């Protein structure tokens, strides 16, 4: 069975990308504004994007790609969604920022709470890092404890306490843990293997000074795509309760992707605090932390836990978020989920038919795969997958016009703009890429 997609290199040239990157490297560390964009996890030169529309992006040399990164998750309606652009157009006419309360913040907050009632109260910030950093500070204040527990390979942004055996770009770059984080602070971050309730329980029980919070990606997207074992999240809930710790679901990536109501809807487990980002901004900088009212009321100015932000609740970002969540009905969510499953089943079949050890999975509109013959249950398993084959496959896919996450330790996404035609075309191109990668 051979791919019907022309096997000639899809990209006739990437000259302009190379030119722009040469200038960028003179200006920015690694030539990028965020490390994972530098292709260090896959080698070669990053492509420089010129524009996006729906499920596609075009680089500065005019090469077209079906995009499964979608700005690392936010673009659930696709690139340059007319719904989002119209909302931004109207909001812009009234001004771009006020540093004052606006009704748009209330509208987005109400939409979020309608879908996730366990966010009884919340606070908008401008990045996922701000959301998780603030949630941890709040948990430490609420419990009067300093230690926090995270999981190997999970990534919660770049605040000091999280740069301990983290995933995403930290894992991609093989950084042990980032320099610059004081040892005394890093010592307050306990790390356990994902899906290992016994080790987690031991760590919590052995920490005599108590743990302020257990923070987890309910489905991991930053070690690659890894789902929790049955009962794991329920076990964390019970452990947190018995230890007097708060349970924090970092849903910056999973929120509004793994189910319309996030992890609570998918797994039936309620966290004390939840962080969201990406989708709720529709591509503009928005994140939020929220949860139990008795905890959130400790946040300034109603309480003493300080946290602030000049552009928090920015009206343009709020407008994009309101437009995105309003469009993201359960019916649309189900349609995207169905196509995500079709794509992942097709990719698994390609691996099986070519006898390539591959395990692919999805949840809602989030998906991923490892070149591994056994299920990947934690970061150690993920690191043991065939990363070299991943690199060859990534570039073979890129050459055929499919843009996957440029690291084996990331997840991929789908949007409302990825129709049956995009899924079919992507699978045809990925077949050719797999044949080339294993040749
Ligand atoms: P930001 O500070 O990048 O907005 O969010 C941090 C964050 C927090 N929690 C989770 C579960 C996340 O996935 C992220 C950020 N995700 C990465 C991709 N794995 C963003 C891409 C990047 O670092 O450039």
XYZ file of C-alpha atoms and ligand atoms in Angstrom:
463
model
C 0.000 0.000 0.000
C 1.679 3.220 -1.022
C 0.691 6.762 -0.276
C -1.032 8.408 -3.217
C 0.493 11.727 -2.134
C 3.278 12.776 -4.491
C 6.387 11.422 -2.810
C 8.525 14.274 -4.092
C 9.644 16.616 -1.369
C 6.627 18.724 -0.559
C 8.679 21.752 0.336
C 10.431 23.061 -2.770
C 12.427 25.463 -0.615
C 12.647 26.998 2.836
C 14.970 29.829 1.874
C 13.002 32.647 3.445
C 12.547 30.677 6.684
C 16.316 30.235 6.899
C 16.889 33.939 6.228
C 14.408 35.027 8.894
C 15.792 32.519 11.407
C 19.330 33.824 10.847
C 18.150 37.304 11.850
C 16.083 35.883 14.708
C 19.034 33.971 16.183
C 20.936 37.244 16.378
C 18.107 38.794 18.373
C 16.635 36.001 20.511
C 18.104 33.012 22.386
C 17.761 30.120 19.927
C 15.989 32.532 17.575
C 12.633 31.903 19.244
C 10.200 33.367 21.733
C 9.630 29.962 23.358
C 12.103 27.017 23.353
C 9.856 24.277 21.948
C 9.560 26.235 18.686
C 13.281 25.839 17.956
C 13.010 22.238 16.663
C 15.702 21.154 19.150
C 13.613 18.032 19.821
C 13.642 17.006 16.162
C 16.682 18.741 14.712
C 16.813 20.922 11.625
C 15.623 24.446 11.064
C 12.226 25.633 12.285
C 9.854 26.865 9.621
C 8.740 30.478 9.903
C 4.976 30.793 9.577
C 3.427 33.560 7.510
C -0.282 32.916 8.024
C -2.924 30.402 9.008
C -6.465 29.708 7.881
C -8.694 26.969 9.239
C -6.703 23.729 9.532
C -3.761 25.055 7.502
C -0.683 27.227 7.866
C 1.672 28.595 5.205
C 5.338 29.325 5.816
C 7.182 32.386 4.497
C 8.239 30.351 1.443
C 4.619 29.582 0.589
C 4.701 25.914 1.673
C 1.355 24.693 2.977
C 0.834 22.379 5.965
C -2.101 20.764 7.703
C -1.477 21.982 11.253
C -1.968 19.687 14.270
C -0.157 21.977 16.749
C -2.675 24.847 16.528
C -0.511 27.183 18.621
C -0.045 24.346 21.194
C -3.772 23.975 21.795
C -5.630 27.320 21.824
C -7.058 27.261 18.279
C -9.918 24.804 18.719
C -11.899 26.698 16.046
C -8.903 26.692 13.691
C -6.655 29.496 12.452
C -8.181 32.939 11.766
C -11.656 31.725 12.682
C -14.157 34.296 11.293
C -16.068 33.946 14.582
C -13.036 35.040 16.585
C -11.917 37.703 14.092
C -15.382 39.297 14.086
C -15.438 39.357 17.883
C -11.997 40.976 17.960
C -13.028 43.486 15.312
C -15.961 44.694 17.397
C -14.015 44.712 20.677
C -11.119 46.672 19.132
C -13.425 49.538 18.146
C -13.986 50.205 21.863
C -10.299 50.224 22.766
C -7.643 47.610 23.492
C -7.103 47.799 27.249
C -8.389 49.723 30.258
C -6.958 48.276 33.459
C -10.529 48.570 34.745
C -13.382 46.079 35.231
C -15.221 45.251 31.983
C -18.385 43.239 31.368
C -16.438 40.996 28.958
C -14.554 39.476 31.915
C -17.892 38.710 33.580
C -19.233 37.150 30.371
C -16.214 34.869 29.969
C -16.196 33.979 33.670
C -19.895 33.049 33.504
C -19.326 30.904 30.393
C -16.480 29.067 32.121
C -18.517 28.494 35.291
C -21.535 27.269 33.327
C -19.326 24.521 31.890
C -17.204 23.952 34.994
C -19.395 24.758 38.053
C -16.548 23.685 40.361
C -14.843 26.939 39.454
C -17.095 28.748 41.931
C -14.766 31.759 41.826
C -11.827 32.525 39.554
C -9.156 35.051 38.570
C -7.994 35.813 35.015
C -4.283 36.060 34.258
C -2.346 36.202 30.985
C -0.504 32.888 30.825
C -0.735 29.332 32.080
C 2.437 29.910 34.079
C 0.812 32.785 35.946
C -2.244 30.620 36.635
C -0.329 27.660 38.083
C 2.178 29.859 39.934
C -0.711 31.718 41.585
C -2.589 28.504 42.360
C 0.437 27.094 44.164
C 0.982 30.318 46.143
C -2.693 30.224 47.141
C -2.499 26.564 48.166
C 0.570 27.267 50.309
C -1.206 30.187 51.965
C -4.451 28.266 52.499
C -2.765 25.213 54.054
C 0.150 26.981 55.733
C 2.463 24.371 54.186
C 5.386 24.816 51.758
C 5.901 21.507 49.923
C 4.083 20.749 46.657
C 3.958 17.478 44.717
C 4.069 17.273 40.908
C 4.652 14.353 38.528
C 7.733 13.520 36.467
C 7.334 14.843 32.974
C 4.363 17.050 33.757
C 4.831 20.674 32.796
C 3.008 23.473 34.556
C 4.795 26.471 33.061
C 8.156 27.935 33.975
C 7.622 29.208 37.543
C 10.555 28.165 39.749
C 8.697 25.530 41.743
C 7.707 23.623 38.600
C 11.108 23.437 36.895
C 11.824 20.192 38.674
C 11.817 17.119 36.412
C 9.392 18.926 34.148
C 8.095 17.933 30.738
C 7.505 19.856 27.491
C 10.424 22.047 26.479
C 12.474 21.208 29.590
C 12.302 17.518 28.679
C 12.764 18.221 24.967
C 15.992 20.065 25.658
C 17.129 17.395 28.110
C 17.619 19.993 30.832
C 18.039 18.163 34.162
C 16.148 20.954 35.930
C 16.636 24.574 35.127
C 19.643 26.363 36.643
C 18.651 29.514 38.510
C 16.098 27.763 40.701
C 17.364 27.973 44.307
C 18.069 24.515 45.703
C 16.112 25.405 48.821
C 13.033 26.070 46.699
C 13.491 23.045 44.436
C 13.680 20.907 47.592
C 10.088 21.907 48.321
C 8.911 20.279 45.096
C 8.341 16.537 45.438
C 8.049 14.530 42.229
C 6.438 11.151 41.696
C 5.957 8.951 38.609
C 2.602 9.580 36.898
C 0.177 6.673 37.410
C 2.091 5.452 40.484
C -0.309 5.983 43.395
C 1.815 3.945 45.789
C 4.949 6.048 45.274
C 2.877 9.235 45.456
C 1.250 8.155 48.712
C 4.635 7.261 50.197
C 6.084 10.664 49.258
C 3.155 12.523 50.789
C 3.081 10.412 53.929
C 6.878 10.655 54.431
C 6.846 14.459 54.183
C 6.505 15.273 57.869
C 5.868 18.982 57.306
C 2.905 18.155 55.103
C 2.153 18.925 51.469
C 0.239 22.052 50.428
C -0.929 20.662 47.078
C -0.783 17.843 44.569
C -0.775 19.332 41.070
C -1.361 17.145 38.021
C -2.237 17.286 34.343
C -5.340 15.038 34.466
C -4.276 13.758 31.033
C -0.594 14.441 30.443
C 0.221 16.394 27.294
C 3.764 17.426 28.194
C 5.502 14.069 28.189
C 3.694 13.228 24.995
C 0.069 12.079 25.376
C -0.428 9.873 28.472
C -3.796 8.954 30.019
C -4.308 8.182 33.722
C -4.832 4.568 34.767
C -8.365 3.830 35.944
C -8.614 4.995 39.553
C -5.422 7.082 39.544
C -7.111 10.490 39.721
C -9.658 9.179 42.221
C -6.718 7.948 44.286
C -5.103 11.393 44.194
C -8.384 12.925 45.360
C -8.553 10.554 48.352
C -4.852 11.041 49.136
C -5.185 14.842 49.083
C -8.196 14.651 51.392
C -6.482 12.323 53.853
C -3.298 14.422 53.841
C -5.042 17.803 54.149
C -3.537 18.880 50.809
C -5.319 20.629 47.967
C -5.759 18.815 44.641
C -4.992 21.062 41.672
C -5.898 19.988 38.121
C -3.727 21.849 35.670
C -6.132 21.921 32.718
C -4.314 24.616 30.766
C -4.060 22.070 27.956
C -6.893 19.602 28.707
C -9.561 22.164 29.598
C -12.376 22.240 26.993
C -10.458 19.653 24.968
C -10.867 16.305 26.766
C -14.564 17.022 27.425
C -16.835 20.092 27.315
C -16.612 20.184 31.122
C -12.952 19.164 31.338
C -11.538 16.516 33.653
C -14.465 16.609 36.083
C -16.846 15.632 33.282
C -14.487 13.007 31.850
C -13.325 11.402 35.088
C -15.875 12.496 37.700
C -13.115 13.802 39.997
C -13.360 17.344 41.358
C -10.191 19.313 42.068
C -10.055 22.019 44.735
C -8.396 24.402 42.270
C -8.238 24.236 38.468
C -6.093 26.163 36.020
C -7.215 26.802 32.446
C -5.627 28.576 29.480
C -5.147 28.192 25.719
C -8.723 27.456 24.450
C -10.338 30.055 26.764
C -8.403 32.789 24.961
C -9.051 31.523 21.430
C -5.436 32.345 20.565
C -5.033 35.474 22.676
C -3.195 35.544 26.027
C -5.691 34.340 28.635
C -5.478 31.883 31.517
C -7.404 31.480 34.716
C -7.128 29.836 38.129
C -10.234 29.109 40.149
C -12.122 26.656 42.293
C -13.594 26.485 45.792
C -14.936 29.857 46.920
C -13.510 29.475 50.446
C -10.043 29.159 48.906
C -10.356 31.795 46.159
C -11.640 34.411 48.632
C -8.118 34.449 50.099
C -6.861 36.146 46.915
C -6.218 39.917 47.085
C -7.996 42.212 47.403
C -10.624 40.108 49.213
C -7.868 38.215 51.005
C -4.149 38.555 51.722
C -2.692 36.351 48.950
C -1.309 38.827 46.466
C -1.490 38.357 42.704
C -1.959 41.025 40.018
C -1.577 41.705 36.285
C -1.671 44.803 34.083
C -3.338 43.013 31.187
C -5.300 40.422 33.190
C -8.831 40.258 31.760
C -7.747 42.167 28.651
C -10.925 42.981 26.673
C -9.590 41.705 23.322
C -8.559 38.402 24.904
C -11.876 38.177 26.729
C -13.788 38.805 23.496
C -11.854 36.043 21.712
C -12.536 33.690 24.621
C -16.250 34.490 24.750
C -16.555 33.898 20.987
C -14.635 30.616 21.194
C -16.512 29.107 24.150
C -19.867 30.253 22.764
C -19.130 28.474 19.470
C -17.791 25.377 21.229
C -21.136 23.658 21.840
C -21.267 20.022 23.014
C -22.357 19.085 19.472
C -19.306 20.776 17.921
C -17.087 19.239 20.579
C -18.480 15.791 19.695
C -17.828 16.385 15.969
C -14.194 17.337 16.599
C -13.800 14.350 18.938
C -15.146 11.999 16.263
C -12.650 13.233 13.676
C -9.816 13.068 16.207
C -10.626 9.402 16.797
C -10.720 8.775 13.031
C -7.294 10.362 12.620
C -5.770 8.401 15.502
C -7.321 5.101 14.345
C -5.918 5.790 10.888
C -2.438 6.511 12.253
C -2.530 3.368 14.403
C -3.514 1.358 11.299
C -0.592 2.807 9.345
C 1.767 1.693 12.106
C 0.165 -1.768 12.357
C 0.083 -2.341 8.583
C 3.758 -1.418 8.292
C 4.631 -3.410 11.435
C 5.992 -0.274 13.110
C 5.805 -0.340 16.952
C 3.433 2.577 17.526
C 0.886 3.396 20.198
C -1.501 6.263 19.436
C -4.262 7.646 21.623
C -6.705 10.521 21.975
C -9.124 12.138 24.382
C -11.619 14.607 22.959
C -9.681 16.849 20.571
C -6.224 16.145 22.044
C -4.085 13.277 20.733
C -0.596 11.865 20.543
C 1.542 8.870 19.718
C 4.768 7.130 20.697
C 6.952 4.785 18.691
C 6.675 2.112 21.333
C 5.456 -1.490 21.293
C 4.089 -1.212 24.850
C 1.645 1.215 26.432
C 3.286 4.429 27.696
C 2.126 5.030 31.291
C 4.695 7.545 32.542
C 7.626 9.737 31.584
C 10.166 6.915 31.906
C 8.191 4.884 29.353
C 7.956 7.961 27.109
C 11.723 8.490 27.177
C 12.227 4.821 26.295
C 10.204 5.206 23.067
C 12.019 5.417 19.727
C 12.824 9.147 19.669
C 15.109 8.780 16.634
C 12.261 7.305 14.596
C 10.016 10.091 15.855
C 12.496 12.629 14.460
C 12.604 10.928 11.039
C 8.819 10.678 10.960
C 8.375 14.327 12.008
C 10.546 15.576 9.136
C 9.064 13.166 6.601
C 5.621 14.447 7.606
C 6.783 18.064 7.429
C 8.145 17.441 3.926
C 4.697 16.162 2.954
C 2.829 19.124 4.398
C 1.834 17.875 7.837
C 2.925 19.929 10.865
C 3.129 17.759 14.012
C 4.402 18.908 17.411
C 8.212 19.189 17.004
C 8.964 17.000 20.024
C 8.114 13.452 21.168
C 7.233 14.992 24.540
C 4.284 17.062 23.355
C 0.666 16.407 22.385
C -1.144 17.242 19.157
C -4.570 18.779 18.669
C -7.524 19.030 16.281
C -9.867 21.892 15.459
C -13.377 22.448 14.112
C -11.685 23.294 10.795
C -10.174 19.796 10.427
C -12.905 18.216 8.298
C -13.077 14.704 6.814
C -11.064 15.916 3.796
C -8.233 17.152 6.057
C -8.202 13.900 8.010
C -8.101 11.847 4.796
C -5.380 13.986 3.233
C -3.325 14.001 6.438
C -3.488 10.204 6.707
C -2.428 9.838 3.083
C 0.564 12.097 3.707
C 1.378 10.365 7.025
C 1.387 6.996 5.270
C 4.042 8.312 2.895
C 5.938 9.788 5.829
C 5.897 6.491 7.735
C 7.104 4.576 4.664
C 9.939 7.085 4.273
C 10.813 7.124 7.985
C 11.201 3.333 8.222
C 12.774 2.836 4.777
P 2.035 29.148 29.332
O 2.761 29.891 30.444
O 2.987 28.646 28.255
O 0.874 29.938 28.760
O 1.362 27.837 29.987
C 2.159 26.953 30.719
C 1.482 25.598 30.781
C 0.889 25.210 31.969
N 0.279 24.014 32.083
C 0.216 23.155 31.034
C -0.473 21.831 31.200
C 0.803 23.502 29.784
O 0.739 22.632 28.749
C 1.445 24.750 29.652
C 2.123 25.187 28.371
N 2.145 24.230 27.320
C 3.257 24.374 26.395
C 3.190 23.213 25.395
N 3.432 21.969 26.012
C 3.225 25.692 25.705
C 4.141 25.792 24.515
C 5.410 26.536 24.869
O 6.002 26.307 25.942
O 5.825 27.349 23.997
